[in-house]
Structure formats: C-alpha cells, structure tokens
PDB file of C-alpha atoms in Angstrom:
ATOM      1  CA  UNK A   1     -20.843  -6.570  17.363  1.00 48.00           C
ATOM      2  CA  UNK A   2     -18.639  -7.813  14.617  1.00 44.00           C
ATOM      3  CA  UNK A   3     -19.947  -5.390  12.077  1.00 44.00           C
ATOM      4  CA  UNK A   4     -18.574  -2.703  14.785  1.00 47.00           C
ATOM      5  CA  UNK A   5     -15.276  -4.103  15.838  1.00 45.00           C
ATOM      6  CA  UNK A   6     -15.022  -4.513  11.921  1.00 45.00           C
ATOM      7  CA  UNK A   7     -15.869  -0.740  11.299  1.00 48.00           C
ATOM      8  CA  UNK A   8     -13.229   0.424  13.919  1.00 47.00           C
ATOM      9  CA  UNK A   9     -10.323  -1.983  12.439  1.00 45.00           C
ATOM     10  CA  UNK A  10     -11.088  -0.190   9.330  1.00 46.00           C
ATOM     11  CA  UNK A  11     -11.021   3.464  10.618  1.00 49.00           C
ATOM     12  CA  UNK A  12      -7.833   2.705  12.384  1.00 47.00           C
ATOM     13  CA  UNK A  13      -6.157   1.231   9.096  1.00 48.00           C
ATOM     14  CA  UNK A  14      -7.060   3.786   7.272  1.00 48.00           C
ATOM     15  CA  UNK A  15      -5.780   6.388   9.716  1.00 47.00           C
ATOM     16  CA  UNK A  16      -2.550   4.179   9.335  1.00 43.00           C
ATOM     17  CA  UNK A  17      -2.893   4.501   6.002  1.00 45.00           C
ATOM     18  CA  UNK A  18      -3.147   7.898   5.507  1.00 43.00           C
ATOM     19  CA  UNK A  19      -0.396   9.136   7.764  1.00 42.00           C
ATOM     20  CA  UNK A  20       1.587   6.123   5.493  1.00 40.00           C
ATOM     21  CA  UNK A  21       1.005   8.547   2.380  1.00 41.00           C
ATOM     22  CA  UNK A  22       4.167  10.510   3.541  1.00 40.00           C
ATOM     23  CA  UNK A  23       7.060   9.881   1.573  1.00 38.00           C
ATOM     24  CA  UNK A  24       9.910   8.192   2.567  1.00 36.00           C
ATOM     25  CA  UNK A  25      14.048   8.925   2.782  1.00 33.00           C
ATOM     26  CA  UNK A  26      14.170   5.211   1.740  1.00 34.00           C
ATOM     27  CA  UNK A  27      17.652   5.196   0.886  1.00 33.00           C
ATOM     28  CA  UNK A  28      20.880   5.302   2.404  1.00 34.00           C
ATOM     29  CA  UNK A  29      22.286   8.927   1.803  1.00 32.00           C
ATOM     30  CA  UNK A  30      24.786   7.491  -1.046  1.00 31.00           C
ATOM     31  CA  UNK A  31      21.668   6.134  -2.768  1.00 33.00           C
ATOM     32  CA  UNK A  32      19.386   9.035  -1.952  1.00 33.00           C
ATOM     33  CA  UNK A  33      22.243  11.394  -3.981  1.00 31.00           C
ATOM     34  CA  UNK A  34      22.336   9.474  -7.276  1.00 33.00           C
ATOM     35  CA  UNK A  35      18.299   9.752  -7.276  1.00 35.00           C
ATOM     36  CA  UNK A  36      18.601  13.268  -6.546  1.00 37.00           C
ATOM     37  CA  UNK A  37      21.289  13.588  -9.014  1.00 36.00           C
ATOM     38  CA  UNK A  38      18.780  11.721 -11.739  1.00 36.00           C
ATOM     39  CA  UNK A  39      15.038  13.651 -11.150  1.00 38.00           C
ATOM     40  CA  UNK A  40      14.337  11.845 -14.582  1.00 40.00           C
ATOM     41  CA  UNK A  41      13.650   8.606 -12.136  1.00 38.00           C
ATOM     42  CA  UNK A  42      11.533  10.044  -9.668  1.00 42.00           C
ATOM     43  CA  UNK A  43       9.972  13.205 -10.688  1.00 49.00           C
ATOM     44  CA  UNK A  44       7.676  13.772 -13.976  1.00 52.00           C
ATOM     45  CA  UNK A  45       7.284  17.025 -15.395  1.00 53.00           C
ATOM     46  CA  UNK A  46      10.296  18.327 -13.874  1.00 47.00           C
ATOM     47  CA  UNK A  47       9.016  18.544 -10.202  1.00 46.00           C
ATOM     48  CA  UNK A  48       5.498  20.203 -11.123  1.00 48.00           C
ATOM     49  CA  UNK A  49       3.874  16.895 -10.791  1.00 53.00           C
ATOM     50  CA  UNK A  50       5.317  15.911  -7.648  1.00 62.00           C
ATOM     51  CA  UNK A  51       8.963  17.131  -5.597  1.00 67.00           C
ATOM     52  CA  UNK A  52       9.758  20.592  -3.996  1.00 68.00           C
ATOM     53  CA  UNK A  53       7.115  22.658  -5.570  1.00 70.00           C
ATOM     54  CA  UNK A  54       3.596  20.426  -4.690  1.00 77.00           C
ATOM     55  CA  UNK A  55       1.925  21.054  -1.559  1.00 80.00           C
ATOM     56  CA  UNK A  56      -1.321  18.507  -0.648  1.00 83.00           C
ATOM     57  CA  UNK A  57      -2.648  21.319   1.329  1.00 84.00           C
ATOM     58  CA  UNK A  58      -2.321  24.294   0.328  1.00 83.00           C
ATOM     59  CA  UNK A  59      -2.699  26.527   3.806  1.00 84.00           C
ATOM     60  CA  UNK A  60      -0.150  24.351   5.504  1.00 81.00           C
ATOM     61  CA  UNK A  61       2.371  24.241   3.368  1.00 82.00           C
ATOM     62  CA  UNK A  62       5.003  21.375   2.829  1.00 83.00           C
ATOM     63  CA  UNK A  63       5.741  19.667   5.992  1.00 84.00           C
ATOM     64  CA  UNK A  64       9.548  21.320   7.164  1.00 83.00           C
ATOM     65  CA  UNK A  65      11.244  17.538   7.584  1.00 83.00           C
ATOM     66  CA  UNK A  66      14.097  15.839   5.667  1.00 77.00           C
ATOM     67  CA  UNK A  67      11.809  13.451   4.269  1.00 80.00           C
ATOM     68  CA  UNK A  68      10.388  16.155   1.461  1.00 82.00           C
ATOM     69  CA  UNK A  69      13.735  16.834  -0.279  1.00 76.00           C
ATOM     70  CA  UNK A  70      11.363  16.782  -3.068  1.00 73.00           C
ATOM     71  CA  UNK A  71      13.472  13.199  -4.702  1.00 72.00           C
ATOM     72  CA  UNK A  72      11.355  10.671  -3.442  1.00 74.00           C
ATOM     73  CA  UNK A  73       8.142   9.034  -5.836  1.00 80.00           C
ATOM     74  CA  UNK A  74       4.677  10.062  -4.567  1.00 83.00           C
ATOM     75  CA  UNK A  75       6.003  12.942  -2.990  1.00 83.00           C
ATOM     76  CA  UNK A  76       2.664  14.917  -2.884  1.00 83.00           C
ATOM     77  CA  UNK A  77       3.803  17.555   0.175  1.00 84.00           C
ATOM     78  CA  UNK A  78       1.448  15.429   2.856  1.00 88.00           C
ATOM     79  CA  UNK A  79       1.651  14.694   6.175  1.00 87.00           C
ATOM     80  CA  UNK A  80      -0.247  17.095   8.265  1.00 87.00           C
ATOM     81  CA  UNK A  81       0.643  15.338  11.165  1.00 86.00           C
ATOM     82  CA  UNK A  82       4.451  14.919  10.288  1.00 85.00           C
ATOM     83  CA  UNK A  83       4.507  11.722  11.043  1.00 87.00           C
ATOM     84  CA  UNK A  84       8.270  11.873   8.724  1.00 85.00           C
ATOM     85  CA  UNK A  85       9.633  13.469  11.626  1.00 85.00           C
ATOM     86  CA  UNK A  86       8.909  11.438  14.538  1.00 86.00           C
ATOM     87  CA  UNK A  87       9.537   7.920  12.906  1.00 83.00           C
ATOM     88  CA  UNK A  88      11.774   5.966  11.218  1.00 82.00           C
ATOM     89  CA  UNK A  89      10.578   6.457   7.205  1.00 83.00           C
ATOM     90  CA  UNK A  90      12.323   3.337   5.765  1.00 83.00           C
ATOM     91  CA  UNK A  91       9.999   1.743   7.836  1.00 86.00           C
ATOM     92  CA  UNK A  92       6.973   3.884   7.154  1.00 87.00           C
ATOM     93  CA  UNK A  93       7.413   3.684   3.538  1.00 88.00           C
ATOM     94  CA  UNK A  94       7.761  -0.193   3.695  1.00 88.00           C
ATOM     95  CA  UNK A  95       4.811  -0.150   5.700  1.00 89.00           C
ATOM     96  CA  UNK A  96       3.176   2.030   3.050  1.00 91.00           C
ATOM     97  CA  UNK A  97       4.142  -0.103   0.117  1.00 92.00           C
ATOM     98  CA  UNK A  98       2.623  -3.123   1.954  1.00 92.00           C
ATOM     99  CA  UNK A  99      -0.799  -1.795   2.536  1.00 93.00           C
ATOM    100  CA  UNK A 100      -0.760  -0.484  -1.181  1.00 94.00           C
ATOM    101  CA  UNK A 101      -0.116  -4.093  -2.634  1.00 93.00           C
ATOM    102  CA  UNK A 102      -2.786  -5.591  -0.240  1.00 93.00           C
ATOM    103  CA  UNK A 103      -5.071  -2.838  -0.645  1.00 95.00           C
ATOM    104  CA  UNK A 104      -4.891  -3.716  -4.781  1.00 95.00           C
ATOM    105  CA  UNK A 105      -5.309  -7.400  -4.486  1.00 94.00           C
ATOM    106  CA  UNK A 106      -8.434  -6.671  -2.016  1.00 93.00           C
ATOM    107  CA  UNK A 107      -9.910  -4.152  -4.580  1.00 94.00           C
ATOM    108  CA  UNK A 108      -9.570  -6.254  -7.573  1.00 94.00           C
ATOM    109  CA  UNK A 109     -10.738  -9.305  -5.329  1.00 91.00           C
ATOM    110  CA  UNK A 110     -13.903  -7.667  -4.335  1.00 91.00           C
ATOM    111  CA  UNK A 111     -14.461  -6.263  -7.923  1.00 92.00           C
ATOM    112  CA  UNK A 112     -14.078  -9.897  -9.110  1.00 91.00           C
ATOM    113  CA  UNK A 113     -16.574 -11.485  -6.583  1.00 87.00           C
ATOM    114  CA  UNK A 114     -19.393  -9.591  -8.459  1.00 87.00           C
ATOM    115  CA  UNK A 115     -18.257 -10.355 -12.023  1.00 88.00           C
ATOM    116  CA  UNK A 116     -17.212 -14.374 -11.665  1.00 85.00           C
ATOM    117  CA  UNK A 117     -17.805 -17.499 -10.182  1.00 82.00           C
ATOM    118  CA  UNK A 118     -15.090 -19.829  -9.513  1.00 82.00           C
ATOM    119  CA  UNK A 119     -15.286 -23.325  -9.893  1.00 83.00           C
ATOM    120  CA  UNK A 120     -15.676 -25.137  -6.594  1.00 80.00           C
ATOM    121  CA  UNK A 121     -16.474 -21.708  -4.377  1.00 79.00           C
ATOM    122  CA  UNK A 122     -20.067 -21.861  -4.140  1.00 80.00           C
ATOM    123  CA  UNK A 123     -20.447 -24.992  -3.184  1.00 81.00           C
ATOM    124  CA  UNK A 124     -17.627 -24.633  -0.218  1.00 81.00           C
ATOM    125  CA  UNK A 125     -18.105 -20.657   0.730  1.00 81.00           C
ATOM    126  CA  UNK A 126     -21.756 -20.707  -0.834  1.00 80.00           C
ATOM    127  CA  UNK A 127     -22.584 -17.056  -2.300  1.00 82.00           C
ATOM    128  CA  UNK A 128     -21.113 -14.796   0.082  1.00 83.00           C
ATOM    129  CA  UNK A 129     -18.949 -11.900  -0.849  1.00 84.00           C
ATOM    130  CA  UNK A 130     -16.640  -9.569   0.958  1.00 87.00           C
ATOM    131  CA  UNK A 131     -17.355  -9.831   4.941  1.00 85.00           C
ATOM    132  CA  UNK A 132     -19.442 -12.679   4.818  1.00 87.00           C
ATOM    133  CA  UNK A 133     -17.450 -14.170   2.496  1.00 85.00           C
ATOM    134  CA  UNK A 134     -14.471 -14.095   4.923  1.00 85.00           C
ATOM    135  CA  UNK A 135     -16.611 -15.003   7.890  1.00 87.00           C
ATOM    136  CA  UNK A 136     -17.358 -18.333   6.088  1.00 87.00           C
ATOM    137  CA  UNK A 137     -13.780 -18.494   4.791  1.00 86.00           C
ATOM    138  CA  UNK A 138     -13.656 -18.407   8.793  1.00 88.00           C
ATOM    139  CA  UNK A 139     -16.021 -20.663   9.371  1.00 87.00           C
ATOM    140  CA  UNK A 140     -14.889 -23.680   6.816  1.00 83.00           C
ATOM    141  CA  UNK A 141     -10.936 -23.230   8.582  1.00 82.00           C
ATOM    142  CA  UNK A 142      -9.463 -21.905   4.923  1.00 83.00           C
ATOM    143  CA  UNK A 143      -9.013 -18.631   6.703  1.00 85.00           C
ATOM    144  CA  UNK A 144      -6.737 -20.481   8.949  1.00 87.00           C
ATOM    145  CA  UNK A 145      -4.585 -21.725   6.487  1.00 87.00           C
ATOM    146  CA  UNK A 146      -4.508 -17.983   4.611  1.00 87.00           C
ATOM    147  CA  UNK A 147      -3.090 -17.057   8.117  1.00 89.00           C
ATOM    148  CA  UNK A 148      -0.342 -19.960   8.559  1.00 92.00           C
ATOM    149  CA  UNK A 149       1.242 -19.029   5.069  1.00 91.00           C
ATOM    150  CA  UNK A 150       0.904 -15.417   5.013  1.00 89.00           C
ATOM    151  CA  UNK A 151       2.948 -15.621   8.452  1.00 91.00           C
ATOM    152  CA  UNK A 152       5.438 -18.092   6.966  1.00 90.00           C
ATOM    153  CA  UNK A 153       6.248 -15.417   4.312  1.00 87.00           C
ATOM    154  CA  UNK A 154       5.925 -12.403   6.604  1.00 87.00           C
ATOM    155  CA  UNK A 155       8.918 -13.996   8.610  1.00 87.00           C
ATOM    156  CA  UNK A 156      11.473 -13.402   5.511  1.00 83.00           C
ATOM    157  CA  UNK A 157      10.283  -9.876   4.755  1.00 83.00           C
ATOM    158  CA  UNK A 158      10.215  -8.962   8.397  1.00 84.00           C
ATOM    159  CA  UNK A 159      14.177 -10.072   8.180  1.00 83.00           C
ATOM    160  CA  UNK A 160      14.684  -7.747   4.823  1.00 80.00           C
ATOM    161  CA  UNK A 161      13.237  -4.832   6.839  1.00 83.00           C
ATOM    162  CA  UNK A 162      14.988  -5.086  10.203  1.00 83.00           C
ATOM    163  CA  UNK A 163      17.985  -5.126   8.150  1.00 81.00           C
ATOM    164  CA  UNK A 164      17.229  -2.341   6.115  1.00 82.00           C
ATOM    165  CA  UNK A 165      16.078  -0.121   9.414  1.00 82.00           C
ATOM    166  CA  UNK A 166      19.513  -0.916  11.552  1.00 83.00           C
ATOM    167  CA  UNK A 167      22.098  -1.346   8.971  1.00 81.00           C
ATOM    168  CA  UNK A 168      23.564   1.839   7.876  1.00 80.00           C
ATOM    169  CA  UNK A 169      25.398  -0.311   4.565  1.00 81.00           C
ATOM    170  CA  UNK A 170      22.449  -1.905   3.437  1.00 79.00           C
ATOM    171  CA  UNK A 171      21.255  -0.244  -0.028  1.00 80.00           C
ATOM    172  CA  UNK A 172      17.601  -2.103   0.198  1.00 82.00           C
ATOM    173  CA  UNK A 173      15.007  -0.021  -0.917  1.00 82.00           C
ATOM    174  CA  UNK A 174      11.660   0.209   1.138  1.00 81.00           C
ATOM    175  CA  UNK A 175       9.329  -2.516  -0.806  1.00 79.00           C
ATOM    176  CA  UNK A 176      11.932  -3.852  -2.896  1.00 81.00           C
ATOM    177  CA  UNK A 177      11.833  -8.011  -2.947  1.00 81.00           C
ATOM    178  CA  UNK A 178      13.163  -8.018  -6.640  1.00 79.00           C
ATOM    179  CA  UNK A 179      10.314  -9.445  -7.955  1.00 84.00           C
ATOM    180  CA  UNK A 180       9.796  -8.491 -11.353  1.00 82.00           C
ATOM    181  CA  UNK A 181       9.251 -11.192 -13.349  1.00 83.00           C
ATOM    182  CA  UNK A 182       8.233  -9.215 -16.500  1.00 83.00           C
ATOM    183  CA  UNK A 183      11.414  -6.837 -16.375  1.00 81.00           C
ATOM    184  CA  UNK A 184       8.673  -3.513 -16.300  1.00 80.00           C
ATOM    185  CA  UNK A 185      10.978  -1.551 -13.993  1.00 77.00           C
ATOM    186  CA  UNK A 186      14.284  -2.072 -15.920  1.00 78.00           C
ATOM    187  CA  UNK A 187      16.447   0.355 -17.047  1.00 73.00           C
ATOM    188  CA  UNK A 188      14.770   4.180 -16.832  1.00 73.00           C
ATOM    189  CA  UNK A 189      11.369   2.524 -16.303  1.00 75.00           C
ATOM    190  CA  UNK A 190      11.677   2.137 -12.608  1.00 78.00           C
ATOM    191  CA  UNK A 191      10.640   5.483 -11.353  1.00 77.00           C
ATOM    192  CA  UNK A 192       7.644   5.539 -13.607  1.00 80.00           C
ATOM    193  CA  UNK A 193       7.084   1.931 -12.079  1.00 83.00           C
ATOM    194  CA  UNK A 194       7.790   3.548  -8.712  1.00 84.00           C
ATOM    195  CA  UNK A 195       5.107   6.506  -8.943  1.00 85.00           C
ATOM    196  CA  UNK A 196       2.170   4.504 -10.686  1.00 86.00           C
ATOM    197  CA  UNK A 197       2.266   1.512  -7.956  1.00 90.00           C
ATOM    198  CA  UNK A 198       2.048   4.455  -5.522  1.00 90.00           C
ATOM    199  CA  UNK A 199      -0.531   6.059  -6.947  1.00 90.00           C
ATOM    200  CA  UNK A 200      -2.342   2.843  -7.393  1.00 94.00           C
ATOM    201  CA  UNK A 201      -2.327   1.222  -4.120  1.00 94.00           C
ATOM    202  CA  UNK A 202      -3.076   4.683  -2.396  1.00 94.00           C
ATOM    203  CA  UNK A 203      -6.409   4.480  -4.476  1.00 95.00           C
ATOM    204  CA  UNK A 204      -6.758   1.312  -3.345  1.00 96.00           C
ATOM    205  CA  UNK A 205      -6.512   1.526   0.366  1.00 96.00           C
ATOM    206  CA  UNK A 206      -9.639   4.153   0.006  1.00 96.00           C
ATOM    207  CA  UNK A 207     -11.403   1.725  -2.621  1.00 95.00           C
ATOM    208  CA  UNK A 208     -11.452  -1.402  -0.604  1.00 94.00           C
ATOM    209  CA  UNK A 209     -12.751   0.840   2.388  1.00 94.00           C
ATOM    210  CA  UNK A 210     -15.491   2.333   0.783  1.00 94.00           C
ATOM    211  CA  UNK A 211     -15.940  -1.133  -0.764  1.00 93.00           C
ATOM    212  CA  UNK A 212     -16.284  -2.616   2.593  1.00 93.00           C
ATOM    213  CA  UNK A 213     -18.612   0.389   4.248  1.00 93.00           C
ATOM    214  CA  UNK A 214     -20.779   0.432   1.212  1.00 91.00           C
ATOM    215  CA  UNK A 215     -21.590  -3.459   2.050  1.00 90.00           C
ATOM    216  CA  UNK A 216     -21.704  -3.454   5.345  1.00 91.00           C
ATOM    217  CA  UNK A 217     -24.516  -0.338   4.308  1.00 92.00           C
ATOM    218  CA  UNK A 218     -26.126  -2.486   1.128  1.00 90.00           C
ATOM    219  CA  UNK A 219     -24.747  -5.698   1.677  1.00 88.00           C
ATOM    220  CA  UNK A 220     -24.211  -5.170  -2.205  1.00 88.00           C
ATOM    221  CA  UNK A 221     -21.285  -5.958  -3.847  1.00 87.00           C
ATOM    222  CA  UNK A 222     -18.784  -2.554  -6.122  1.00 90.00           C
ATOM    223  CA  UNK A 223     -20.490  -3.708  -9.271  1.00 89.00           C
ATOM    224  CA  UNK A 224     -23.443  -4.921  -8.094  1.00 87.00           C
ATOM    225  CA  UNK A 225     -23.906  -1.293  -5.702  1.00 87.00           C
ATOM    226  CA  UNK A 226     -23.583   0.306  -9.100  1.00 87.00           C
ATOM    227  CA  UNK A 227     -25.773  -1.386 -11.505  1.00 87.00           C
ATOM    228  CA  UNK A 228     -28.478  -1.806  -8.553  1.00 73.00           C
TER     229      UNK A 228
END
C-alpha cells in the first residue's frame, strides 16, 4: 500500500510538473519590456532555439496566451492544456523553478547513494537507498527534523511570493532569492544562467521519477540499474 500511494504522489507531481513547463510572464510589464527590448538575455540563436518561432508540438501549434510573447527563458511553445491562461504564471513559474531545484538535488542525491558511503549513514539508516532509505529516515525521526526546517524556510519564500503575486510594484522575479554566491549570473550571463537551470531541473523532475519507478521495479539503485 505504500508502494501505491507512493506511485500516485508521483504521477500527480509529475502531471504538476509538466503543465509547470509553461513559461511564465514573470515580470511586471516595465520589466517584461527591457527583456523584450534585450533578446540577447533570454533567447539564443536569435529565437530559433526558443521564443516566437518554436512550437513543442508541432500539430497544435503555440498555445494563443500572453504568456508566449516569445521573451521568456525555456520558452519551448508547451502547454497543451494552457494552463498560462487560466492561472496566475508568476506563480506557476515560481512553482516551476521550485520543483526544478528539488528535482536536481533528488537526482544527484540518488546518483550519489550508489557511488558513496558517508561516514556515520550505515550504521544509523543501514544500506537503504531511495524509498527505503527515506522510510528509515522515517523511521529513526531525521525525516522529522528535514520537515521542521524545510517549513521554517518555506515560511520566508512563501512571503517573497505572495508579494510578488499581489503587488503590482514589486520587480521580483519568479525564483529569484539572490543567491549567487559565485557571481555566475552577473552581468550578460544571467539569461544563459536562466535557460540552463531550466533546462536542467526539467530533466530532472523526469530523472528522479524514472529513478524512483525503476526501484520501486528493481529495487536497484541509477548506477547500480545500469551496471547490473
């Protein structure tokens, strides 16, 4: 029974996920001009990799909302569903961004369970890996405190995005907590920044599924599924 409430958390997420891949009018329409005014920042190959001239599928055609101006990163032309029209796309792109970042730390987490062993974790979690390993995280109460802090933090960004959604003058873009440590998105680096995190955690959020199906399947680990 938990393998099968597990299995329908996952379809669900990554329905939410998918209908998430449609790009957002993130910004204010002041802000959303000067992007549109500088493709350099958001679109590669002037538009033909992304913008006004891709469409996802090609029978459909671009979805007819004022979310695919063709300005925004990851603009691929999808959302079969238009999902852009219906809801509030500062949100949905925020929403987006946050299952992208997840979805990366859970790839690379699950990728890492199969290649090291970290001091201290076998003799507390023993040797279990992705579901198991979180059903003894469960178990031992760590999963508990993984819970208390994630839902200290999620307090302040659920502030930053409320504000962003309601106020009209606020020039927060979806995902944006000015974190970058390592300066990688100054100056005319941040669209490339913008379009490769994108790109990255939408792999992801398909990764860590199949990750998760393929044990549930094999109870093997990525790297150990592929070596045998």
């Amino acid at each position: 029974e938990p393998i099968t409430m597990l299995s329908k958390t996952l379809l669900i997420g990554s329905i939410a996920g998918a209908t998430a891949f449609a790009p957002g009018a993130m910004l204010p329409a002041t802000a959303r001009r000067a992007t549109a005014a500088s493709p350099s920042m958001q679109l590669w190959d002037n538009g033909k990799s992304q913008g006004t001239g891709v469409t996802a599928i090609p029978f459909a055609g671009r979805p007819d909302t004022p979310a695919f101006d063709g300005t925004w990163a990851g603009d691929t032309g999808f959302d079969p569903l238009c999902i852009s029209g219906n809801l509030d796309m500062k949100f949905l792109r925020e929403a987006e961004l946050k299952h992208c970042r997840v979805a990366m730390l859970a790839s690379a987490g699950a990728i890492a369970q199969d290649m090291f062993t970290f001091p201290g974790a076998a003799e507390t979690l023993g040797n279990s890996k992705m579901t198991a390993l979180h059903d003894a995280a469960v178990a031992k109460g760590a999963m508990g405190q993984l819970l208390f802090w994630i839902g200290f933090f999620e307090l302040f960004s659920t502030v930053a995005v409320v504000q962003m959604c309601t106020d009209e003058t606020n020039t927060r873009k979806a995902g944006d907590f000015g974190f970058d440590p390592l300066g990688l998105g100054k100056g005319d680096k941040m669209g490339r920044m913008e379009l490769a995190e994108l790109k990255n955690g939408r792999l992801a959020m398909i990764a860590i599924g199949g990750m998760v199906h393929h044990f549930l399947i094999t109870g093997k680990g990525p790297i150990e599924l592929i070596t045998g």
